[in-house]
Amino acid sequence: MSISMSSASLPIFQTMLTNLSHLLAKAQTHAEAKKFDPSVLTQYRLAPDMLPFTRQVLIACDAAKLCVARLSDLEAPKFEDTETNLVELMSRIQKILDWLKTVPASALDGTELKSITFPVGKDKTRTMTGEDYLKHWALPNVFFHVTTAYAILRHNGVDIGKADYLLGSNP
Amino acid sequence: MSISMSSASLPIFQTMLTNLSHLLAKAQTHAEAKKFDPSVLTQYRLAPDMLPFTRQVLIACDAAKLCVARLSDLEAPKFEDTETNLVELMSRIQKILDWLKTVPASALDGTELKSITFPVGKDKTRTMTGEDYLKHWALPNVFFHVTTAYAILRHNGVDIGKADYLLGSNP
């Protein structure tokens, strides 16, 4: 087995989204144990002009979904982004995981040189090859938003550590 | 060109470490403009039991270096971890970038199934295939520590955004 566009994308997204869901479950348990409203966590931002926790989770989900959809040309499920609590966010992650399971490796393999054009900001687009898009856009974005979600929870005293972030790395 | 162990590792590490150095340069400029001691940033932690900024940068460097060294069996440069300020940390990043440039793709390609055993914590090891080690250990670690460094700077008011984190994604 050599590395391929499918093996360099699907298992990484699946592992990181599974780990993200695990972090959310620990956050929910923590809030219940400490008897505080979990929306303190979901609305928390590390800086006044950073996105809150909820958006970090939704963007991590979208970055993985859109990468797979754009490389494969498969239609991805669409969502209204109405999630407001940890349980709903875990459900959103699960929907992405369920969809990723349906994507065959063959839909992604061989897309290294495929031209991918995607929106950046409100009125711009960028075009990259499939391989560059995966390596220099999708992966950095998924990891960024999972790690930022982790940082928000950690900063707020949720009992998580690197082992939770890397939980599913034991294939 | 199809994706390979070298193309799925070297350019990602090089881009992210270059971007990390860019973040540090902006932090240095910010501290000078605001006339505060940059060690406020280098010693900052997002939680009392998280590693400070300096260690986040050093571990990002080490995670990339050790991945390439373990996959290739090439000897990597060793460092004393004595860096204490942003300028020294940028120099450390540059040393890693200089070394990564010397690594030929052929030293990494074909290592998908190579057995990689590495230390985890103080007295344990783990063994993964080369491909799993890259995808589920090295990449998540590099991105984790670069993003956490970003989060610390952002939380402390340094004028950076996602475009800085993704700066070198324009190949």
XYZ file of C-alpha atoms in Angstrom:
342
model
C 0.000 0.000 0.000
C 1.390 3.387 -0.952
C 0.074 6.696 0.317
C -2.738 8.142 -1.826
C -5.083 11.110 -1.892
C -7.726 9.043 -0.091
C -5.363 7.652 2.549
C -3.861 11.124 3.106
C -7.267 12.667 3.729
C -10.132 10.427 4.908
C -8.434 8.688 7.870
C -6.934 11.964 9.121
C -10.294 13.762 8.979
C -12.071 10.806 10.563
C -9.560 10.507 13.381
C -9.470 14.214 14.163
C -13.257 14.645 14.084
C -13.653 11.587 16.314
C -11.127 13.078 18.724
C -12.936 16.426 18.574
C -16.207 14.728 19.528
C -14.396 13.071 22.448
C -13.192 16.519 23.600
C -16.772 17.810 23.472
C -18.023 14.856 25.511
C -15.422 15.628 28.178
C -16.469 19.289 28.122
C -20.120 18.297 28.652
C -19.176 16.043 31.582
C -17.042 18.814 33.064
C -19.834 21.398 32.849
C -22.296 18.975 34.466
C -19.876 18.122 37.281
C -19.119 21.779 37.972
C -22.781 22.727 37.484
C -22.202 25.555 35.013
C -24.036 26.310 31.782
C -22.076 24.695 28.914
C -22.884 27.718 26.749
C -20.096 29.457 28.671
C -17.810 27.121 26.726
C -19.612 27.115 23.375
C -19.685 30.928 23.253
C -16.119 31.393 24.508
C -13.500 33.136 22.351
C -9.762 33.307 22.980
C -9.774 36.904 21.688
C -12.656 39.339 21.179
C -12.291 39.140 17.384
C -11.795 35.373 17.186
C -14.636 33.011 16.426
C -16.334 31.335 19.393
C -16.023 27.638 20.201
C -19.195 26.663 18.308
C -17.856 28.129 15.063
C -14.473 26.462 15.576
C -16.228 23.081 15.667
C -18.493 23.845 12.687
C -15.562 25.069 10.564
C -13.499 21.977 11.410
C -16.455 19.884 10.179
C -16.896 21.987 7.045
C -13.187 22.056 6.154
C -13.075 18.255 6.138
C -16.396 17.876 4.321
C -15.665 20.474 1.656
C -12.223 19.067 0.959
C -13.627 15.616 0.281
C -16.562 17.008 -1.730
C -14.357 19.244 -3.900
C -11.771 16.570 -4.606
C -14.358 13.886 -5.355
C -17.187 15.964 -6.908
C -19.534 14.017 -4.650
C -22.398 15.984 -3.182
C -21.915 16.619 0.511
C -24.750 17.029 3.006
C -25.673 20.643 3.738
C -26.465 22.036 7.160
C -28.086 25.167 8.558
C -25.432 25.805 11.226
C -28.059 26.081 13.941
C -26.135 24.068 16.539
C -25.950 25.902 19.859
C -24.883 23.315 22.434
C -22.324 20.567 22.865
C -24.788 17.735 22.235
C -25.915 19.280 18.940
C -22.292 19.860 17.947
C -21.444 16.211 18.637
C -24.409 15.231 16.464
C -23.107 17.485 13.658
C -19.676 15.833 13.868
C -21.330 12.422 13.708
C -23.211 13.396 10.547
C -19.924 14.301 8.873
C -18.325 11.059 10.045
C -21.306 9.092 8.698
C -20.968 10.804 5.310
C -17.180 10.349 5.122
C -17.743 6.608 5.612
C -19.774 6.518 2.391
C -16.977 8.061 0.280
C -15.065 5.416 -1.670
C -11.272 5.786 -1.891
C -11.600 5.687 -5.668
C -13.457 9.016 -5.628
C -10.380 10.733 -4.176
C -7.457 8.795 -5.600
C -5.806 10.345 -8.623
C -6.993 13.884 -7.839
C -3.463 15.194 -7.145
C -3.430 17.474 -10.206
C -7.153 18.244 -10.350
C -7.814 21.984 -10.337
C -9.730 22.999 -7.218
C -11.282 26.481 -7.042
C -12.784 27.496 -3.734
C -14.068 30.653 -2.052
C -11.726 32.571 0.228
C -13.394 35.296 2.243
C -16.492 36.995 0.889
C -15.746 37.725 -2.752
C -12.509 35.992 -3.711
C -11.590 32.535 -4.885
C -8.362 30.593 -5.022
C -7.311 27.786 -7.296
C -4.885 25.082 -6.237
C -4.083 21.567 -7.402
C -5.873 18.837 -5.465
C -2.694 17.816 -3.666
C -1.761 21.384 -2.661
C -5.340 22.076 -1.615
C -5.336 19.034 0.667
C -1.880 19.671 2.145
C -1.780 23.451 2.348
C -5.425 24.364 2.860
C -7.725 21.584 4.069
C -5.410 19.842 6.525
C -4.073 23.088 8.083
C -7.667 24.299 8.460
C -9.031 21.125 10.045
C -6.132 20.907 12.491
C -6.327 24.640 13.228
C -9.963 24.548 14.255
C -9.745 21.281 16.217
C -6.720 22.614 18.102
C -8.359 25.989 18.732
C -11.433 24.201 20.113
C -9.083 22.184 22.334
C -7.320 25.370 23.464
C -10.617 27.013 24.427
C -11.635 24.007 26.540
C -8.196 23.691 28.102
C -8.085 27.413 28.884
C -11.424 27.012 30.669
C -10.274 24.194 32.898
C -11.752 21.162 31.117
C -9.703 18.132 32.149
C -8.189 17.228 28.771
C -4.625 16.700 27.611
C -2.616 15.876 24.520
C -3.677 12.220 24.851
C -7.308 13.267 24.307
C -6.394 15.302 21.218
C -4.473 12.300 19.864
C -6.954 9.714 21.158
C -7.832 8.053 17.877
C -4.229 7.892 16.685
C -4.066 4.257 17.706
C -5.254 2.529 14.565
C 3.170 13.306 -9.896
C 1.357 11.246 -7.301
C 1.368 11.956 -3.587
C 4.233 10.297 -1.732
C 5.679 10.086 1.772
C 8.078 12.933 0.940
C 5.437 15.145 -0.673
C 3.021 14.470 2.218
C 5.581 15.526 4.821
C 8.401 17.882 3.781
C 6.362 20.666 2.107
C 3.802 20.665 4.927
C 6.478 20.927 7.617
C 8.363 23.570 5.654
C 5.264 25.665 5.054
C 4.024 25.485 8.625
C 7.415 26.241 10.183
C 7.871 29.167 7.793
C 4.442 30.448 8.803
C 5.313 29.944 12.481
C 8.442 32.056 12.053
C 6.304 34.741 10.409
C 3.984 34.700 13.464
C 6.996 35.144 15.750
C 8.251 38.086 13.689
C 4.861 39.764 14.037
C 4.918 39.080 17.789
C 8.356 40.716 18.066
C 7.155 43.773 16.135
C 4.050 43.972 18.308
C 6.040 43.830 21.564
C 8.400 46.549 20.317
C 5.532 48.789 19.203
C 3.708 48.351 22.516
C 6.997 48.575 24.469
C 6.520 45.427 26.547
C 9.014 42.676 27.278
C 8.483 39.879 24.689
C 9.154 37.324 27.430
C 5.578 38.017 28.520
C 4.648 36.190 25.325
C 7.335 33.494 25.335
C 6.489 32.474 28.903
C 2.709 32.653 28.445
C 0.544 29.561 28.928
C -3.134 29.179 28.063
C -3.617 27.102 31.212
C -1.415 26.757 34.301
C -0.531 23.164 33.399
C -0.010 23.742 29.677
C 3.445 24.309 28.206
C 4.506 27.925 27.640
C 4.880 29.502 24.207
C 8.615 28.756 23.962
C 8.022 25.033 24.399
C 5.159 25.069 21.877
C 7.578 26.403 19.260
C 10.383 23.990 20.188
C 8.050 20.983 20.099
C 6.655 22.008 16.696
C 10.259 22.090 15.438
C 11.105 18.757 17.056
C 7.967 16.989 15.830
C 8.797 17.863 12.225
C 12.500 17.086 12.593
C 11.994 13.768 14.383
C 9.397 12.598 11.884
C 11.753 13.148 8.972
C 14.724 11.656 10.843
C 12.810 8.538 11.919
C 11.310 7.878 8.506
C 14.586 8.466 6.652
C 17.139 7.209 9.218
C 19.103 10.380 8.478
C 20.788 11.977 11.460
C 19.039 15.178 12.492
C 20.788 18.107 14.148
C 20.528 18.153 17.950
C 19.848 21.219 20.042
C 20.152 22.155 23.710
C 16.721 23.866 23.920
C 18.249 27.006 25.421
C 16.173 29.444 23.363
C 14.548 32.073 25.556
C 13.408 34.845 23.222
C 11.592 35.283 19.924
C 14.759 35.981 17.919
C 16.421 32.800 19.180
C 13.252 30.825 18.452
C 13.170 32.152 14.881
C 16.792 31.084 14.514
C 15.897 27.589 15.783
C 13.091 27.332 13.224
C 15.505 28.421 10.488
C 17.967 25.691 11.474
C 15.229 23.082 11.051
C 14.197 24.574 7.698
C 17.839 24.518 6.561
C 18.148 20.862 7.524
C 14.840 19.844 5.903
C 16.132 21.344 2.631
C 19.002 18.848 2.659
C 16.695 15.804 2.921
C 16.176 14.134 -0.471
C 12.681 12.904 -1.319
C 14.168 9.457 -1.922
C 15.036 9.165 1.786
C 11.338 9.342 2.666
C 9.563 7.760 -0.276
C 8.594 4.145 0.185
C 8.572 4.307 3.997
C 4.796 3.764 4.243
C 5.139 0.358 5.886
C 8.415 0.949 7.729
C 8.078 0.208 11.442
C 8.639 3.363 13.475
C 9.149 3.066 17.243
C 9.261 6.294 19.183
C 9.154 7.409 22.824
C 5.817 8.512 24.275
C 6.069 10.160 27.680
C 8.907 9.225 29.991
C 9.143 5.462 29.865
C 6.894 4.170 27.099
C 7.272 3.682 23.373
C 4.831 3.240 20.539
C 5.252 1.530 17.215
C 3.360 2.572 14.103
C 3.859 2.138 10.380
C 5.587 5.059 8.677
C 2.374 6.204 7.049
C 0.334 6.055 10.263
C 3.120 7.758 12.191
C 3.172 10.624 9.698
C -0.614 10.998 9.474
C -1.707 10.255 13.021
C 1.256 11.405 15.088
C 3.697 13.783 13.373
C 1.238 15.931 11.420
C -1.259 16.285 14.310
C 1.614 17.236 16.621
C 3.177 19.823 14.309
C -0.188 21.453 13.617
C -1.160 21.288 17.292
C 1.901 23.177 18.497
C 1.904 25.748 15.670
C -1.791 26.451 16.309
C -1.309 26.631 20.071
C 1.539 29.122 19.568
C -0.807 31.109 17.306
C -3.564 30.959 19.939
C -1.231 32.285 22.654
C -0.195 35.252 20.493
C -3.770 35.937 19.398
C -5.035 35.738 22.979
C -2.408 38.336 23.908
C -3.462 40.825 21.261
C -0.809 40.265 18.596
C -2.256 41.463 15.296
C -2.384 38.143 13.430
C -5.162 36.293 11.652
C -5.844 33.079 9.772
C -4.080 34.555 6.705
C -0.844 34.681 8.726
C -1.228 31.076 9.848
C -1.844 30.061 6.223
C 0.673 32.514 4.779
C 2.905 30.051 2.963
C 0.014 28.075 1.527
C 0.403 29.919 -1.769
C 2.904 27.724 -3.555
